[in-house]
Short mmCIF file of C-alpha atoms in Angstrom, two decimals:
data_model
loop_
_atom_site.label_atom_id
_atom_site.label_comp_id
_atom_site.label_asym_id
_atom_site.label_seq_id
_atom_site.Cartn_x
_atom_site.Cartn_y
_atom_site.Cartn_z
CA UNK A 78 9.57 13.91 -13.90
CA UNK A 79 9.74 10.77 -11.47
CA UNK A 80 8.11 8.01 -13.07
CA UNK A 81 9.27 3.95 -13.60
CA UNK A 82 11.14 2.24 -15.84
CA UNK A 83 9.59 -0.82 -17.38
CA UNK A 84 11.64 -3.93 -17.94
CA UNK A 85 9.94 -6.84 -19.50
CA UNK A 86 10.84 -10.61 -19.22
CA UNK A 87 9.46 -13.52 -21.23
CA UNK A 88 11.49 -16.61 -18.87
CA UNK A 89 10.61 -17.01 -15.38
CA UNK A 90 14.64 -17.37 -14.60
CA UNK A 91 15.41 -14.47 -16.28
CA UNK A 92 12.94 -12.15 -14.53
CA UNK A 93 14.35 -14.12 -11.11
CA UNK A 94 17.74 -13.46 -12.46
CA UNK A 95 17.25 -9.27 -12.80
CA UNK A 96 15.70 -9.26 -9.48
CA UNK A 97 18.16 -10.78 -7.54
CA UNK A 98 19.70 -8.58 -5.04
CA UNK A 99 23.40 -9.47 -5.60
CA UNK A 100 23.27 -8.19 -8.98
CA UNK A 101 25.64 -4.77 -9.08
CA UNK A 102 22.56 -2.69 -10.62
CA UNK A 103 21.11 -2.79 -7.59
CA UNK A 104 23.99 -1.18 -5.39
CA UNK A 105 24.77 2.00 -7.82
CA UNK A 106 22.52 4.73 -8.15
CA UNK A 107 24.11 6.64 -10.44
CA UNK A 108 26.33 6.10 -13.42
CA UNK A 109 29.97 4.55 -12.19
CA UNK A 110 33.18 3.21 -13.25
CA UNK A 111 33.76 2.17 -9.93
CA UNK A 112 32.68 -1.57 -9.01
CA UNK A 113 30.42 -2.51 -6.42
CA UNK A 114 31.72 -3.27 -3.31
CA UNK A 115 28.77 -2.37 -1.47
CA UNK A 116 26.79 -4.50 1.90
CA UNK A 117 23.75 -2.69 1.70
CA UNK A 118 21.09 -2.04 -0.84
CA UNK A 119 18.59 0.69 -0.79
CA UNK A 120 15.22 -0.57 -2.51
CA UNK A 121 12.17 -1.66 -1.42
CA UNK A 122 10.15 -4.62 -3.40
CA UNK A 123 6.40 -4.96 -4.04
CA UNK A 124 4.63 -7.88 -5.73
CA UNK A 125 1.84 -7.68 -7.79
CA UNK A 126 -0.39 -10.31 -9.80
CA UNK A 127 -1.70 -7.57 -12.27
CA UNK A 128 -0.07 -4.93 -14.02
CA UNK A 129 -2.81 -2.60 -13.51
CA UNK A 130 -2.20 0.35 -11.43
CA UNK A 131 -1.29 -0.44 -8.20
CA UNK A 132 -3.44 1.27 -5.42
CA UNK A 133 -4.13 0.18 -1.45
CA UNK A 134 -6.43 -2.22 -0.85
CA UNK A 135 -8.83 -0.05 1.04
CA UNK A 136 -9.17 2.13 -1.80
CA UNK A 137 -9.48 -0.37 -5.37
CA UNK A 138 -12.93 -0.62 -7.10
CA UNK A 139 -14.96 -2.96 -4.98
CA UNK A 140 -14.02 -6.24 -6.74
CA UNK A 141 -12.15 -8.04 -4.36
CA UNK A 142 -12.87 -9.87 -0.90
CA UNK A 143 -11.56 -7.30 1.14
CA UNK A 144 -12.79 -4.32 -0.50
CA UNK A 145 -16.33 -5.55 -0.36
CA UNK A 146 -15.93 -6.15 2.87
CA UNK A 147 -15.03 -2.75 3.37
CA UNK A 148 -17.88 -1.15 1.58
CA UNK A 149 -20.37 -3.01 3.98
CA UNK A 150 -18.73 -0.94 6.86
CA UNK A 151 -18.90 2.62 5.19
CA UNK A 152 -22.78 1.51 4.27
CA UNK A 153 -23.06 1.09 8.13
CA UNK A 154 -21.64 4.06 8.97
CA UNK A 155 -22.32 6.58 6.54
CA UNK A 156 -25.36 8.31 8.21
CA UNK A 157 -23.76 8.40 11.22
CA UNK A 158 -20.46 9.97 9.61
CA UNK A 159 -22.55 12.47 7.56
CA UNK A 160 -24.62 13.41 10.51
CA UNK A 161 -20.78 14.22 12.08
CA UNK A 162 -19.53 15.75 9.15
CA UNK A 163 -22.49 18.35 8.65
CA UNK A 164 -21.34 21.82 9.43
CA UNK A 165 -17.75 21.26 10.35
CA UNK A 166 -16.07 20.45 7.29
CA UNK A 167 -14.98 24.35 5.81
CA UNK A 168 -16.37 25.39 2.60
CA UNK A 169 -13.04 26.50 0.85
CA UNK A 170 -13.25 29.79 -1.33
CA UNK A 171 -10.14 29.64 -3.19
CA UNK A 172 -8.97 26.60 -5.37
CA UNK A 173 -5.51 24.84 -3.58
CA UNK A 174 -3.75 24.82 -7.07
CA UNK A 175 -4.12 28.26 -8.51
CA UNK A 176 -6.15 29.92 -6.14
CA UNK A 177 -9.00 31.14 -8.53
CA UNK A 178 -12.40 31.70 -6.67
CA UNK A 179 -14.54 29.24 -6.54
CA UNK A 180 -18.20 28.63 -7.65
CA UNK A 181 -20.62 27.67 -5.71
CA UNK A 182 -20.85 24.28 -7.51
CA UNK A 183 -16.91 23.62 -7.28
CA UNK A 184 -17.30 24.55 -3.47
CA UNK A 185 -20.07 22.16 -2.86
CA UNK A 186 -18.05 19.15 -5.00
CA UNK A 187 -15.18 19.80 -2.23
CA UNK A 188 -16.98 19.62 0.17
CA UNK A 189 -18.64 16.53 -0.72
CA UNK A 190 -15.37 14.75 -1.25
CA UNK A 191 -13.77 15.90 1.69
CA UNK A 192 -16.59 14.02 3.83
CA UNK A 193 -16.40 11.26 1.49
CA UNK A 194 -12.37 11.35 2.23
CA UNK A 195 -13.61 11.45 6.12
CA UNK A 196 -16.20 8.47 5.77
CA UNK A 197 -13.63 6.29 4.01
CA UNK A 198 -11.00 7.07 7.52
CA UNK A 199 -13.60 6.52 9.63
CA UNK A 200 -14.18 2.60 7.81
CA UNK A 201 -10.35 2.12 8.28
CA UNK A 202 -10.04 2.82 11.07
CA UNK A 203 -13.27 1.04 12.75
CA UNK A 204 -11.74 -2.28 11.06
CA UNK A 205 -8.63 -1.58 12.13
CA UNK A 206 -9.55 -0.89 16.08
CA UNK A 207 -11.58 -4.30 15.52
CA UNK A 208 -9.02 -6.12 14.52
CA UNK A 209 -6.62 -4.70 17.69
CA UNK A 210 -9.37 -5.35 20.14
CA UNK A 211 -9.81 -8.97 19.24
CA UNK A 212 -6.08 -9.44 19.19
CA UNK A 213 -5.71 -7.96 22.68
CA UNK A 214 -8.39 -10.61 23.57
CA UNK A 215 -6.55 -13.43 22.64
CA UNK A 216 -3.44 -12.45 23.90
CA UNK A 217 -1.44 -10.71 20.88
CA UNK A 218 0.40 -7.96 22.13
CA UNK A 219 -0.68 -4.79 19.22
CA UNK A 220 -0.69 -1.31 20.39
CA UNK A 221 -4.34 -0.20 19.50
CA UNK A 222 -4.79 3.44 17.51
CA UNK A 223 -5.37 6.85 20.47
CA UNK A 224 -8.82 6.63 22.27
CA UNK A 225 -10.30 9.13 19.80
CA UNK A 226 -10.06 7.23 16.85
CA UNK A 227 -13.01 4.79 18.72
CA UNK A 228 -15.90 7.37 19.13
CA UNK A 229 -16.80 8.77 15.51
CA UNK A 230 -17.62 11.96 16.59
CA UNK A 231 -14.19 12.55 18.27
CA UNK A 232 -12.82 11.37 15.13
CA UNK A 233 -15.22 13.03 12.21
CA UNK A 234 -13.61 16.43 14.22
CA UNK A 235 -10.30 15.46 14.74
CA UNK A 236 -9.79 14.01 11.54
CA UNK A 237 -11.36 17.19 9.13
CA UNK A 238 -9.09 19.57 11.67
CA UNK A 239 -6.13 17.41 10.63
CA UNK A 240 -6.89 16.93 6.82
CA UNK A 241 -7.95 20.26 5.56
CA UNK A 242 -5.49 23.68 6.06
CA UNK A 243 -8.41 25.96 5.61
CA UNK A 244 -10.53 24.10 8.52
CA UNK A 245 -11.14 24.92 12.37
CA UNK A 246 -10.60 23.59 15.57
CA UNK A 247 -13.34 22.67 18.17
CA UNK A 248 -13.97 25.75 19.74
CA UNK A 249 -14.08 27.31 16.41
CA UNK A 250 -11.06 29.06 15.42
CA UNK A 251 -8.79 28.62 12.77
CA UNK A 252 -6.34 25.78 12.76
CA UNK A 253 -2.59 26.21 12.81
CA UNK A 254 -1.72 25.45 9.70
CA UNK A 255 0.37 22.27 9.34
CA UNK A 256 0.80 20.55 5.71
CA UNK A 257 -2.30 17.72 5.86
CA UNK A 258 0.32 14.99 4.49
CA UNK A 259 2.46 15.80 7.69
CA UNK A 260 -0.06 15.57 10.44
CA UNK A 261 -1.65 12.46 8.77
CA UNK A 262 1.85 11.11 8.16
CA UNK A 263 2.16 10.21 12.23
CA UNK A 264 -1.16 8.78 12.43
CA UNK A 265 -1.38 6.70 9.33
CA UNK A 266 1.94 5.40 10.39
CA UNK A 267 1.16 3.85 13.64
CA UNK A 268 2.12 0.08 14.33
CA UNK A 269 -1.52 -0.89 14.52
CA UNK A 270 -2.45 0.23 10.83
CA UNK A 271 0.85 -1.73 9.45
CA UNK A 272 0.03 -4.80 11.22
CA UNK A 273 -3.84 -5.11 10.38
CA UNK A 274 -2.89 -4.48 6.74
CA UNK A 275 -0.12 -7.18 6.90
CA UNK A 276 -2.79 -9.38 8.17
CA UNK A 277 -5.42 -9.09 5.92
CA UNK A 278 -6.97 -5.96 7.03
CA UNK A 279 -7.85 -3.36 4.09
CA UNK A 280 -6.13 0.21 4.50
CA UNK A 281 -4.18 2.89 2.72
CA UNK A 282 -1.18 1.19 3.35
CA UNK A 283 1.04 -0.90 0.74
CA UNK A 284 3.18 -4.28 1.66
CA UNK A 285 6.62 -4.37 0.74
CA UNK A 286 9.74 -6.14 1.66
CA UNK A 287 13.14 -5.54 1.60
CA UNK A 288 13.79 -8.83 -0.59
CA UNK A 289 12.85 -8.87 -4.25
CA UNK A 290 12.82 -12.69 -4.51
CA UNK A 291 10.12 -12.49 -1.57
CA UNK A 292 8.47 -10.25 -3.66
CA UNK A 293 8.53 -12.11 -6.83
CA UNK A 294 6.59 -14.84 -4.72
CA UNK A 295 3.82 -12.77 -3.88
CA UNK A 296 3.16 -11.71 -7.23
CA UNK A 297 2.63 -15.28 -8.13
CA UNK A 298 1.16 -16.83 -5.55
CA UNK A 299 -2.41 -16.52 -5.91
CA UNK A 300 -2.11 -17.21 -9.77
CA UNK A 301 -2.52 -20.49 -9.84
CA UNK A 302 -2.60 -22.66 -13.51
CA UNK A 303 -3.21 -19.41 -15.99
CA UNK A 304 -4.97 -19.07 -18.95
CA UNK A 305 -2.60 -19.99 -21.65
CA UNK A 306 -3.89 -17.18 -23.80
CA UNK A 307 -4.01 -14.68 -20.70
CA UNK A 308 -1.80 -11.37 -21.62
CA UNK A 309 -1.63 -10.03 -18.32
CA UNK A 310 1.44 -9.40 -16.24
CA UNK A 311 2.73 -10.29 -12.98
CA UNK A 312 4.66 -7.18 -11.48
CA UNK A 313 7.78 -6.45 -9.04
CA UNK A 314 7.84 -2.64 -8.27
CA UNK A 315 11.06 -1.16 -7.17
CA UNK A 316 11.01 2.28 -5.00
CA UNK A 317 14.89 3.69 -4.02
CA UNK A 318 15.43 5.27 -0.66
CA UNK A 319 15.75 8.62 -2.05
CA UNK A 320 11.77 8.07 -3.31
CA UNK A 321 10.61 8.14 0.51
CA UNK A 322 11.81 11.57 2.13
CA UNK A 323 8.26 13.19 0.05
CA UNK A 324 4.54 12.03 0.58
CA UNK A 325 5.35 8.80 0.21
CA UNK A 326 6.34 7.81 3.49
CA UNK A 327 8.20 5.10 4.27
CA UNK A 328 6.09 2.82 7.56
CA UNK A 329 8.11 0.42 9.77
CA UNK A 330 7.25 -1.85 12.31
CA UNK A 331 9.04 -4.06 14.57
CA UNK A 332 9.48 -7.59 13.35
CA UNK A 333 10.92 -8.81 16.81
CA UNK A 334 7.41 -10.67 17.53
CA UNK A 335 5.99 -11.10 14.29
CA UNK A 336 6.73 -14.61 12.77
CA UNK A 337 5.86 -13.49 9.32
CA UNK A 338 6.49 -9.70 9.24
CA UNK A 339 10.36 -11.27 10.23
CA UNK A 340 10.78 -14.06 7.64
CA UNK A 341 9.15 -11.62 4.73
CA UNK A 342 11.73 -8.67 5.74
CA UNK A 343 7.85 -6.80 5.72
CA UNK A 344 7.83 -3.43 5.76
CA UNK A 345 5.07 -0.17 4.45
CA UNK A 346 4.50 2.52 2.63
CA UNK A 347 1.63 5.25 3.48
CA UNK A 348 1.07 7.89 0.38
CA UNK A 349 0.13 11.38 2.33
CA UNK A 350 -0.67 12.66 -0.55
CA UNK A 351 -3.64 10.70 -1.17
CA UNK A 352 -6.40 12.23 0.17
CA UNK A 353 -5.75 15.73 -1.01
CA UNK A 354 -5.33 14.06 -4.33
CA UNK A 355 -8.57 12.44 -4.08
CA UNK A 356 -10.34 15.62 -2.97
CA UNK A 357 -8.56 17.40 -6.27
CA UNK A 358 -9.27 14.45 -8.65
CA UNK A 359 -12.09 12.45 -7.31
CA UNK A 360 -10.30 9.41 -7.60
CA UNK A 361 -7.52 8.28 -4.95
CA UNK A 362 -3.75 7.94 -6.85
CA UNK A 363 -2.37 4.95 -8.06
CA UNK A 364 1.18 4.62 -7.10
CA UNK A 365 2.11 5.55 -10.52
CA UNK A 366 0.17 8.32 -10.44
CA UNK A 367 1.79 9.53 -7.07
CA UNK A 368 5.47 9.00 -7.93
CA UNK A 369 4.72 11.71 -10.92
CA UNK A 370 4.17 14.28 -7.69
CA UNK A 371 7.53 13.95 -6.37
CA UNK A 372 9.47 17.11 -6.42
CA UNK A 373 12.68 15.42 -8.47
CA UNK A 374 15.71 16.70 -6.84
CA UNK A 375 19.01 15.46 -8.87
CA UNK A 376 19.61 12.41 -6.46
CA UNK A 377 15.78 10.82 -6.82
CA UNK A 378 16.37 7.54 -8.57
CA UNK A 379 13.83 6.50 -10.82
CA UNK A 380 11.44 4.05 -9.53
CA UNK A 381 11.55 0.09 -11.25
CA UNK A 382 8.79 -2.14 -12.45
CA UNK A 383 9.82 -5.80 -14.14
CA UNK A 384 7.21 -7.58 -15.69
CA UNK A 385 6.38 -11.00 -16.59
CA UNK A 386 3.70 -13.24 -18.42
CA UNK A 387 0.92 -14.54 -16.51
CA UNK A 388 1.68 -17.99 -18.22
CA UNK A 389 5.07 -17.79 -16.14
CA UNK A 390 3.81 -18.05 -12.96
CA UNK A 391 3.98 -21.50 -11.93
CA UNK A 392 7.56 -21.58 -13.59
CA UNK A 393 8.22 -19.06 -11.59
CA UNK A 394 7.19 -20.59 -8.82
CA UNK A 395 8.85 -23.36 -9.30
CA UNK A 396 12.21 -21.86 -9.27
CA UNK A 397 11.26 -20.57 -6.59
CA UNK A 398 10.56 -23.50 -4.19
CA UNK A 399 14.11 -25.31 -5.23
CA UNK A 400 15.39 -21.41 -3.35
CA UNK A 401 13.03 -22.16 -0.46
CA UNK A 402 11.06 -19.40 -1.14
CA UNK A 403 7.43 -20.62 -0.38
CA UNK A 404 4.25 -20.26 1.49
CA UNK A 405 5.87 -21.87 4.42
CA UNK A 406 9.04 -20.50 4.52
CA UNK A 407 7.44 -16.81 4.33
CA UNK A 408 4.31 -18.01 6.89
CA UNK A 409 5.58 -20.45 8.67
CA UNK A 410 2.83 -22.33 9.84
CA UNK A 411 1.73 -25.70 9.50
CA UNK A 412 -1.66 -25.14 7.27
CA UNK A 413 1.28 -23.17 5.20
CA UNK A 414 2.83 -26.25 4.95
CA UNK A 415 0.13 -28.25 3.68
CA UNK A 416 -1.06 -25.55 1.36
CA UNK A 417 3.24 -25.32 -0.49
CA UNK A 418 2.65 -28.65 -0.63
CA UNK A 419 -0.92 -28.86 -2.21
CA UNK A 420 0.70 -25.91 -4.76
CA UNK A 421 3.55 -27.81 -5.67
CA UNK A 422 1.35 -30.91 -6.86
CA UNK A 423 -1.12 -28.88 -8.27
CA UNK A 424 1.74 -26.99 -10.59
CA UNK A 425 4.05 -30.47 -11.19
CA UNK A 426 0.82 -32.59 -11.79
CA UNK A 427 -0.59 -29.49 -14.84
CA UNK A 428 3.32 -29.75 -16.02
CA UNK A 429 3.05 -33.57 -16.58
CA UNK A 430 -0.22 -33.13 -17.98
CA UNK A 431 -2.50 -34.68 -15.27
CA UNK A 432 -5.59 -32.68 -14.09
CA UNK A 433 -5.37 -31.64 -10.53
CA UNK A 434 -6.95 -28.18 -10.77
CA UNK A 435 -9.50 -29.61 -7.61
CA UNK A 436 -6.82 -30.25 -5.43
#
């Protein structure tokens, strides 16, 4: 079974010190004798300020900003999308896993989750086609989502067709089967989706960059001064190529124009296993959950996870300004630049012992 390895640090420069991408570890999959000589390295990096399962944005319990924010829209729509919904998504007879018959009550719990699975799309997306149109506007050059995805009853159809193997098409007949986590794979994976969730924008996507030090920053960055007695982790998750070829799909986007997508080495991962999970389980899959799905052929590396204190962070952070690894460097603006600066007061000042929590 895939699942991660834990590695657990108490000293910010020895948690810096695992990650760093020069160490050998990195460059050998397997077991070897042989010393590495390698250019490359195969891993993606992912930081995180909890250690508590790590889902997309668009899908955690509705206590964040952007979460909240989301809810709102599927309150907005949700009539609308049920209205849609009514009559076209299929009543399955069978269950997916062992193919027992199902009762009436299991049917109608499907079905209920498979519009819920639909309403939560149609939310995405509507952000999502906001955010390109207003870009457009101002003269960012984004490649909005098809046509379809802007009238919700195009989509409600298009989307159940696509999702659900025992569902119809349009004029009614049955569609040709194609695995749900393949279809959704090519649309959940365009450019526009990437870039609205690199820029704020809540989806089923998850950030990651090809540097672990960059990754060690986000994971600390929105710390602050902890609680001395907090006992929470900050997280760096570690996936290996040979992890992405499965439903978890690897999402890249050029970085040629993107300012901050460039300096972060940004790139995404889409699980397309996640809705038919949710419809199973009721609950969407936290990416530990989802790496347990993989079908482990012999070469599948196990995934990575290092962990450090909370009360770390602004060590960490420290560190990692003397590397140039801040706020500016990875979004370079100039309010960046005032705000590395206003952090790196904030943490010295609380070091020395003066309060300057308010600034």
């Amino acid at each position: 079974m895939v699942q991660f390895v834990e590695y657990s640090f108490d000293a910010a420069k020895d948690f810096l010190n695992a990650l760093r991408l020069s160490n050998p570890e990195w460059g050998i999959s397997q077991p070897s004798a042989e010393p590495d000589r390698g250019w490359q390295r195969a891993w993606i990096f992912r930081g995180q300020g909890t250690a508590a399962p790590l889902k997309p944005s668009a899908w955690r319990q509705p206590d964040i900003e952007k979460t909240k924010l989301l809810a709102q829209v599927k309150l907005a729509i949700k009539e609308r999308v049920l209205a849609e919904a009514k009559g076209k998504v299929p009543i399955p007879q069978l269950d997916g896993q062992d193919y027992h018959v199902l009762s009436e009550v299991d049917q109608q719990q499907i079905v209920e989750r498979r519009i819920d699975v639909v309403h939560q799309a149609f939310a995405e997306v509507s952000l999502i086609n906001e955010f390109t149109d207003l870009a457009d506007e101002l003269g960012f050059k984004v490649d909005p989502l098809p046509i379809w995805t802007h009238e919700i009853g195009s989509f409600v159809s298009r989307y159940i067709v696509e999702s659900f193997p025992d569902s119809w098409d349009e004029q009614g007949r049955p569609a040709v089967y194609v695995r749900p986590e393949d279809r959704q794979s090519t649309f959940w994976r365009h450019p526009a989706v990437a870039l609205a969730q690199h820029h704020g924008i809540p989806t089923r996507l998850l950030d990651w960059t090809r540097n672990p030090i960059t990754a060690a920053f986000f994971a600390a960055k929105d710390i602050g001064i902890p609680d001395p007695d907090a006992d929470d982790c900050l997280v760096v998750y570690a996936l290996h190529k040979t992890m992405l070829a499965q439903h978890i799909k690897l999402v890249e986007v050029p970085a040629s124009e993107n300012d901050f997508l460039r300096a972060q080495a940004g790139l995404f991962t889409f699980d397309a296993k996640g809705d038919t999970l949710f419809v199973q389980q009721g609950d969407y899959p936290s990416l530990e959950d989802s790496v347990g799905y993989l079908d482990p052929p012999t070469n599948i590396v196990q995934p990575k996870k290092f962990m450090l204190p909370l009360t770390q962070a602004p060590e960490l952070l420290r560190l990692l300004w003397l590397e140039r690894i801040t706020r500016a460097h990875l979004m370079p603006t100039l309010d960046h630049v005032a705000q590395a600066v206003m952090t790196k007061v904030r943490l010295s000042g609380n070091a020395a012992g003066i309060d300057l929590k308010g600034c």
